[in-house]
PDB file of C-alpha atoms in Angstrom:
ATOM      1  CA  UNK A   1     113.835  58.087  60.346  1.00  0.00           C
ATOM      2  CA  UNK A   2     112.192  55.267  62.270  1.00  0.00           C
ATOM      3  CA  UNK A   3     115.484  54.651  64.053  1.00  0.00           C
ATOM      4  CA  UNK A   4     115.576  58.264  65.219  1.00  0.00           C
ATOM      5  CA  UNK A   5     111.959  58.136  66.385  1.00  0.00           C
ATOM      6  CA  UNK A   6     112.792  55.060  68.434  1.00  0.00           C
ATOM      7  CA  UNK A   7     115.988  56.504  69.902  1.00  0.00           C
ATOM      8  CA  UNK A   8     115.282  57.702  73.487  1.00  0.00           C
ATOM      9  CA  UNK A   9     118.179  60.185  73.453  1.00  0.00           C
ATOM     10  CA  UNK A  10     116.893  61.764  70.253  1.00  0.00           C
ATOM     11  CA  UNK A  11     113.314  61.955  71.569  1.00  0.00           C
ATOM     12  CA  UNK A  12     114.549  63.497  74.828  1.00  0.00           C
ATOM     13  CA  UNK A  13     116.590  66.083  72.920  1.00  0.00           C
ATOM     14  CA  UNK A  14     113.599  66.985  70.716  1.00  0.00           C
ATOM     15  CA  UNK A  15     111.367  67.297  73.789  1.00  0.00           C
ATOM     16  CA  UNK A  16     113.961  69.485  75.533  1.00  0.00           C
ATOM     17  CA  UNK A  17     114.230  71.759  72.481  1.00  0.00           C
ATOM     18  CA  UNK A  18     110.434  72.036  72.292  1.00  0.00           C
ATOM     19  CA  UNK A  19     110.282  73.047  75.966  1.00  0.00           C
ATOM     20  CA  UNK A  20     113.024  75.627  75.438  1.00  0.00           C
ATOM     21  CA  UNK A  21     111.240  77.044  72.386  1.00  0.00           C
ATOM     22  CA  UNK A  22     107.940  77.214  74.297  1.00  0.00           C
ATOM     23  CA  UNK A  23     109.642  78.955  77.242  1.00  0.00           C
ATOM     24  CA  UNK A  24     111.275  81.451  74.869  1.00  0.00           C
ATOM     25  CA  UNK A  25     107.935  82.262  73.201  1.00  0.00           C
ATOM     26  CA  UNK A  26     106.330  82.659  76.631  1.00  0.00           C
ATOM     27  CA  UNK A  27     109.065  85.116  77.575  1.00  0.00           C
ATOM     28  CA  UNK A  28     108.677  87.096  74.333  1.00  0.00           C
ATOM     29  CA  UNK A  29     104.895  87.179  74.695  1.00  0.00           C
ATOM     30  CA  UNK A  30     105.234  88.518  78.240  1.00  0.00           C
ATOM     31  CA  UNK A  31     107.671  91.199  77.062  1.00  0.00           C
ATOM     32  CA  UNK A  32     105.317  92.118  74.196  1.00  0.00           C
ATOM     33  CA  UNK A  33     102.293  92.726  76.444  1.00  0.00           C
ATOM     34  CA  UNK A  34     102.353  96.520  75.859  1.00  0.00           C
ATOM     35  CA  UNK A  35     102.141  95.906  72.102  1.00  0.00           C
ATOM     36  CA  UNK A  36      99.440  93.272  72.435  1.00  0.00           C
ATOM     37  CA  UNK A  37      97.449  95.519  74.782  1.00  0.00           C
ATOM     38  CA  UNK A  38      97.648  98.439  72.328  1.00  0.00           C
ATOM     39  CA  UNK A  39      96.509  96.196  69.475  1.00  0.00           C
ATOM     40  CA  UNK A  40      93.582  94.939  71.570  1.00  0.00           C
ATOM     41  CA  UNK A  41      92.714  98.570  72.373  1.00  0.00           C
ATOM     42  CA  UNK A  42      92.085  99.198  68.657  1.00  0.00           C
ATOM     43  CA  UNK A  43      89.914  96.096  68.383  1.00  0.00           C
ATOM     44  CA  UNK A  44      92.280  93.338  67.313  1.00  0.00           C
ATOM     45  CA  UNK A  45      91.844  89.922  68.862  1.00  0.00           C
ATOM     46  CA  UNK A  46      95.470  89.133  69.739  1.00  0.00           C
ATOM     47  CA  UNK A  47      96.790  87.216  72.705  1.00  0.00           C
ATOM     48  CA  UNK A  48     100.311  86.411  71.494  1.00  0.00           C
ATOM     49  CA  UNK A  49     102.923  87.497  68.976  1.00  0.00           C
ATOM     50  CA  UNK A  50     101.891  84.598  66.787  1.00  0.00           C
ATOM     51  CA  UNK A  51      98.522  86.355  66.313  1.00  0.00           C
ATOM     52  CA  UNK A  52     100.213  89.428  64.821  1.00  0.00           C
ATOM     53  CA  UNK A  53     100.571  88.336  61.210  1.00  0.00           C
ATOM     54  CA  UNK A  54      97.959  90.028  59.026  1.00  0.00           C
ATOM     55  CA  UNK A  55      96.729  93.304  60.420  1.00  0.00           C
ATOM     56  CA  UNK A  56      94.300  95.994  59.280  1.00  0.00           C
ATOM     57  CA  UNK A  57      95.491  99.483  58.355  1.00  0.00           C
ATOM     58  CA  UNK A  58      94.457 100.774  61.795  1.00  0.00           C
ATOM     59  CA  UNK A  59      97.171  98.624  63.375  1.00  0.00           C
ATOM     60  CA  UNK A  60     100.040 100.016  61.306  1.00  0.00           C
ATOM     61  CA  UNK A  61     100.619 103.158  63.437  1.00  0.00           C
ATOM     62  CA  UNK A  62     100.646 100.976  66.560  1.00  0.00           C
ATOM     63  CA  UNK A  63     103.171  98.589  65.009  1.00  0.00           C
ATOM     64  CA  UNK A  64     105.388 101.460  63.840  1.00  0.00           C
ATOM     65  CA  UNK A  65     105.351 103.061  67.271  1.00  0.00           C
ATOM     66  CA  UNK A  66     106.315  99.793  68.932  1.00  0.00           C
ATOM     67  CA  UNK A  67     108.999  99.038  66.315  1.00  0.00           C
ATOM     68  CA  UNK A  68     110.848 102.117  67.577  1.00  0.00           C
ATOM     69  CA  UNK A  69     110.859 100.966  71.196  1.00  0.00           C
ATOM     70  CA  UNK A  70     114.253  99.868  72.450  1.00  0.00           C
ATOM     71  CA  UNK A  71     113.100  97.417  75.117  1.00  0.00           C
ATOM     72  CA  UNK A  72     111.927  94.767  72.655  1.00  0.00           C
ATOM     73  CA  UNK A  73     114.157  91.858  71.704  1.00  0.00           C
ATOM     74  CA  UNK A  74     114.723  91.050  68.028  1.00  0.00           C
ATOM     75  CA  UNK A  75     112.081  88.289  67.822  1.00  0.00           C
ATOM     76  CA  UNK A  76     109.461  90.768  69.049  1.00  0.00           C
ATOM     77  CA  UNK A  77     110.559  93.400  66.538  1.00  0.00           C
ATOM     78  CA  UNK A  78     110.532  90.690  63.878  1.00  0.00           C
ATOM     79  CA  UNK A  79     106.880  89.972  64.722  1.00  0.00           C
ATOM     80  CA  UNK A  80     106.154  93.703  64.571  1.00  0.00           C
ATOM     81  CA  UNK A  81     107.817  94.293  61.190  1.00  0.00           C
ATOM     82  CA  UNK A  82     106.584  91.289  59.221  1.00  0.00           C
ATOM     83  CA  UNK A  83     102.962  92.504  58.978  1.00  0.00           C
ATOM     84  CA  UNK A  84     104.248  95.840  57.679  1.00  0.00           C
ATOM     85  CA  UNK A  85     105.320  94.101  54.457  1.00  0.00           C
ATOM     86  CA  UNK A  86     101.742  94.486  53.276  1.00  0.00           C
ATOM     87  CA  UNK A  87      99.825  96.979  51.126  1.00  0.00           C
ATOM     88  CA  UNK A  88      98.043  98.245  54.262  1.00  0.00           C
ATOM     89  CA  UNK A  89     101.333  99.871  55.291  1.00  0.00           C
ATOM     90  CA  UNK A  90     101.724 101.809  52.015  1.00  0.00           C
ATOM     91  CA  UNK A  91     100.331 105.082  53.427  1.00  0.00           C
ATOM     92  CA  UNK A  92     103.119 104.974  56.029  1.00  0.00           C
ATOM     93  CA  UNK A  93     105.915 104.973  53.457  1.00  0.00           C
ATOM     94  CA  UNK A  94     107.849 107.855  55.044  1.00  0.00           C
ATOM     95  CA  UNK A  95     107.829 106.209  58.490  1.00  0.00           C
ATOM     96  CA  UNK A  96     109.091 102.932  56.994  1.00  0.00           C
ATOM     97  CA  UNK A  97     111.932 104.775  55.254  1.00  0.00           C
ATOM     98  CA  UNK A  98     112.930 106.448  58.530  1.00  0.00           C
ATOM     99  CA  UNK A  99     112.796 103.096  60.302  1.00  0.00           C
ATOM    100  CA  UNK A 100     115.207 101.607  57.747  1.00  0.00           C
ATOM    101  CA  UNK A 101     117.540 104.593  57.850  1.00  0.00           C
ATOM    102  CA  UNK A 102     117.762 104.823  61.635  1.00  0.00           C
ATOM    103  CA  UNK A 103     120.461 102.327  62.545  1.00  0.00           C
ATOM    104  CA  UNK A 104     119.862 102.929  66.264  1.00  0.00           C
ATOM    105  CA  UNK A 105     116.268 101.698  66.327  1.00  0.00           C
ATOM    106  CA  UNK A 106     116.648  98.263  64.750  1.00  0.00           C
ATOM    107  CA  UNK A 107     119.407  95.717  65.122  1.00  0.00           C
ATOM    108  CA  UNK A 108     121.056  94.439  61.933  1.00  0.00           C
ATOM    109  CA  UNK A 109     119.085  91.199  62.036  1.00  0.00           C
ATOM    110  CA  UNK A 110     115.781  93.038  62.072  1.00  0.00           C
ATOM    111  CA  UNK A 111     116.661  96.108  60.030  1.00  0.00           C
ATOM    112  CA  UNK A 112     116.598  93.914  56.941  1.00  0.00           C
ATOM    113  CA  UNK A 113     112.855  93.432  57.510  1.00  0.00           C
ATOM    114  CA  UNK A 114     112.288  97.173  57.246  1.00  0.00           C
ATOM    115  CA  UNK A 115     113.751  96.992  53.725  1.00  0.00           C
ATOM    116  CA  UNK A 116     111.513  94.010  52.955  1.00  0.00           C
ATOM    117  CA  UNK A 117     108.497  96.034  54.110  1.00  0.00           C
ATOM    118  CA  UNK A 118     109.524  98.965  51.905  1.00  0.00           C
ATOM    119  CA  UNK A 119     109.898  96.690  48.914  1.00  0.00           C
ATOM    120  CA  UNK A 120     106.449  95.220  49.541  1.00  0.00           C
ATOM    121  CA  UNK A 121     104.685  98.590  49.703  1.00  0.00           C
ATOM    122  CA  UNK A 122     106.683 100.509  47.066  1.00  0.00           C
ATOM    123  CA  UNK A 123     104.824 101.821  44.071  1.00  0.00           C
ATOM    124  CA  UNK A 124     106.014 103.518  40.893  1.00  0.00           C
ATOM    125  CA  UNK A 125     105.950 106.858  42.717  1.00  0.00           C
ATOM    126  CA  UNK A 126     108.671 105.551  45.048  1.00  0.00           C
ATOM    127  CA  UNK A 127     111.200 104.411  42.451  1.00  0.00           C
ATOM    128  CA  UNK A 128     113.442 107.453  42.989  1.00  0.00           C
ATOM    129  CA  UNK A 129     113.561 106.920  46.749  1.00  0.00           C
ATOM    130  CA  UNK A 130     114.210 103.196  46.328  1.00  0.00           C
ATOM    131  CA  UNK A 131     117.117 104.009  44.015  1.00  0.00           C
ATOM    132  CA  UNK A 132     118.541 106.475  46.564  1.00  0.00           C
ATOM    133  CA  UNK A 133     118.199 103.969  49.392  1.00  0.00           C
ATOM    134  CA  UNK A 134     119.708 101.162  47.299  1.00  0.00           C
ATOM    135  CA  UNK A 135     122.712 103.372  46.557  1.00  0.00           C
ATOM    136  CA  UNK A 136     123.225 104.353  50.222  1.00  0.00           C
ATOM    137  CA  UNK A 137     126.304 102.429  51.424  1.00  0.00           C
ATOM    138  CA  UNK A 138     125.389 103.302  55.027  1.00  0.00           C
ATOM    139  CA  UNK A 139     122.530 100.814  54.795  1.00  0.00           C
ATOM    140  CA  UNK A 140     124.982  98.014  54.000  1.00  0.00           C
ATOM    141  CA  UNK A 141     123.579  94.580  53.290  1.00  0.00           C
ATOM    142  CA  UNK A 142     120.103  95.767  54.300  1.00  0.00           C
ATOM    143  CA  UNK A 143     119.760  97.198  50.794  1.00  0.00           C
ATOM    144  CA  UNK A 144     119.481  93.738  49.246  1.00  0.00           C
ATOM    145  CA  UNK A 145     115.639  93.541  49.410  1.00  0.00           C
ATOM    146  CA  UNK A 146     115.449  96.902  47.634  1.00  0.00           C
ATOM    147  CA  UNK A 147     117.220  95.334  44.683  1.00  0.00           C
ATOM    148  CA  UNK A 148     114.245  93.027  44.201  1.00  0.00           C
ATOM    149  CA  UNK A 149     112.083  96.080  43.592  1.00  0.00           C
ATOM    150  CA  UNK A 150     114.620  97.485  41.126  1.00  0.00           C
ATOM    151  CA  UNK A 151     114.785  94.161  39.293  1.00  0.00           C
ATOM    152  CA  UNK A 152     111.013  93.969  38.968  1.00  0.00           C
ATOM    153  CA  UNK A 153     110.711  97.521  37.644  1.00  0.00           C
ATOM    154  CA  UNK A 154     110.904  98.405  33.960  1.00  0.00           C
ATOM    155  CA  UNK A 155     111.511 102.077  34.731  1.00  0.00           C
ATOM    156  CA  UNK A 156     114.829 103.133  33.149  1.00  0.00           C
ATOM    157  CA  UNK A 157     116.115 104.700  36.382  1.00  0.00           C
ATOM    158  CA  UNK A 158     115.583 101.387  38.213  1.00  0.00           C
ATOM    159  CA  UNK A 159     117.207  99.328  35.455  1.00  0.00           C
ATOM    160  CA  UNK A 160     120.243 101.643  35.400  1.00  0.00           C
ATOM    161  CA  UNK A 161     120.553 101.660  39.171  1.00  0.00           C
ATOM    162  CA  UNK A 162     120.512  97.858  39.303  1.00  0.00           C
ATOM    163  CA  UNK A 163     123.249  97.720  36.659  1.00  0.00           C
ATOM    164  CA  UNK A 164     125.260 100.337  38.546  1.00  0.00           C
ATOM    165  CA  UNK A 165     124.942  98.422  41.816  1.00  0.00           C
ATOM    166  CA  UNK A 166     126.653  95.380  40.279  1.00  0.00           C
ATOM    167  CA  UNK A 167     129.931  97.143  41.161  1.00  0.00           C
ATOM    168  CA  UNK A 168     128.895  97.777  44.774  1.00  0.00           C
ATOM    169  CA  UNK A 169     131.173  95.897  47.210  1.00  0.00           C
ATOM    170  CA  UNK A 170     128.305  95.040  49.555  1.00  0.00           C
ATOM    171  CA  UNK A 171     125.288  94.246  47.359  1.00  0.00           C
ATOM    172  CA  UNK A 172     127.026  93.796  44.012  1.00  0.00           C
ATOM    173  CA  UNK A 173     126.681  90.013  43.985  1.00  0.00           C
ATOM    174  CA  UNK A 174     122.927  90.344  44.561  1.00  0.00           C
ATOM    175  CA  UNK A 175     122.640  92.927  41.789  1.00  0.00           C
ATOM    176  CA  UNK A 176     124.564  90.680  39.389  1.00  0.00           C
ATOM    177  CA  UNK A 177     122.382  87.681  40.160  1.00  0.00           C
ATOM    178  CA  UNK A 178     119.184  89.683  39.755  1.00  0.00           C
ATOM    179  CA  UNK A 179     120.412  91.231  36.493  1.00  0.00           C
ATOM    180  CA  UNK A 180     121.064  87.749  35.084  1.00  0.00           C
ATOM    181  CA  UNK A 181     117.667  86.540  36.272  1.00  0.00           C
ATOM    182  CA  UNK A 182     115.851  89.508  34.747  1.00  0.00           C
ATOM    183  CA  UNK A 183     117.720  89.072  31.471  1.00  0.00           C
ATOM    184  CA  UNK A 184     116.690  85.385  31.292  1.00  0.00           C
ATOM    185  CA  UNK A 185     113.072  86.149  32.106  1.00  0.00           C
ATOM    186  CA  UNK A 186     112.795  88.904  29.499  1.00  0.00           C
ATOM    187  CA  UNK A 187     114.263  86.819  26.673  1.00  0.00           C
ATOM    188  CA  UNK A 188     111.604  85.777  24.145  1.00  0.00           C
TER     189      UNK A 188
END
């Protein structure tokens, strides 16, 4: 490690990468100004996307509205969706489901985060919807986070759905791994 730290080429490459990363964040923060402005309008002290991590319930409608906007690049939508994987977003369950289901709104790389948010806010009253979403082949690989909810549930419908999904060509390997993990954890 000391050799690398002393190597001028390595240090120059690391410095160049840091400048590129800083320039990229500057660009994303400039593009996200409408979001940041709307969050400030409801009283949040945010000046960059990095400030949008834990938000109060009042910010959830703002984040959902901006998640649907097409002009944002994936890293901006990523910053918008991550705080929605929080209990404060639970009252907006239906909007999160629509966000996951609408393949036009989110790119594949970010759509996965909508499923993560759903998994984070799902309660027992949502088990039926989670099962339906997990079975929906149109959601493809984005269903994988939903399997975590099914694996953590003891409700019979969730247990059966997880077992059924082991045969799914897209998420079957995840379902098999989670089934094995659950079985090991529940052994006395």
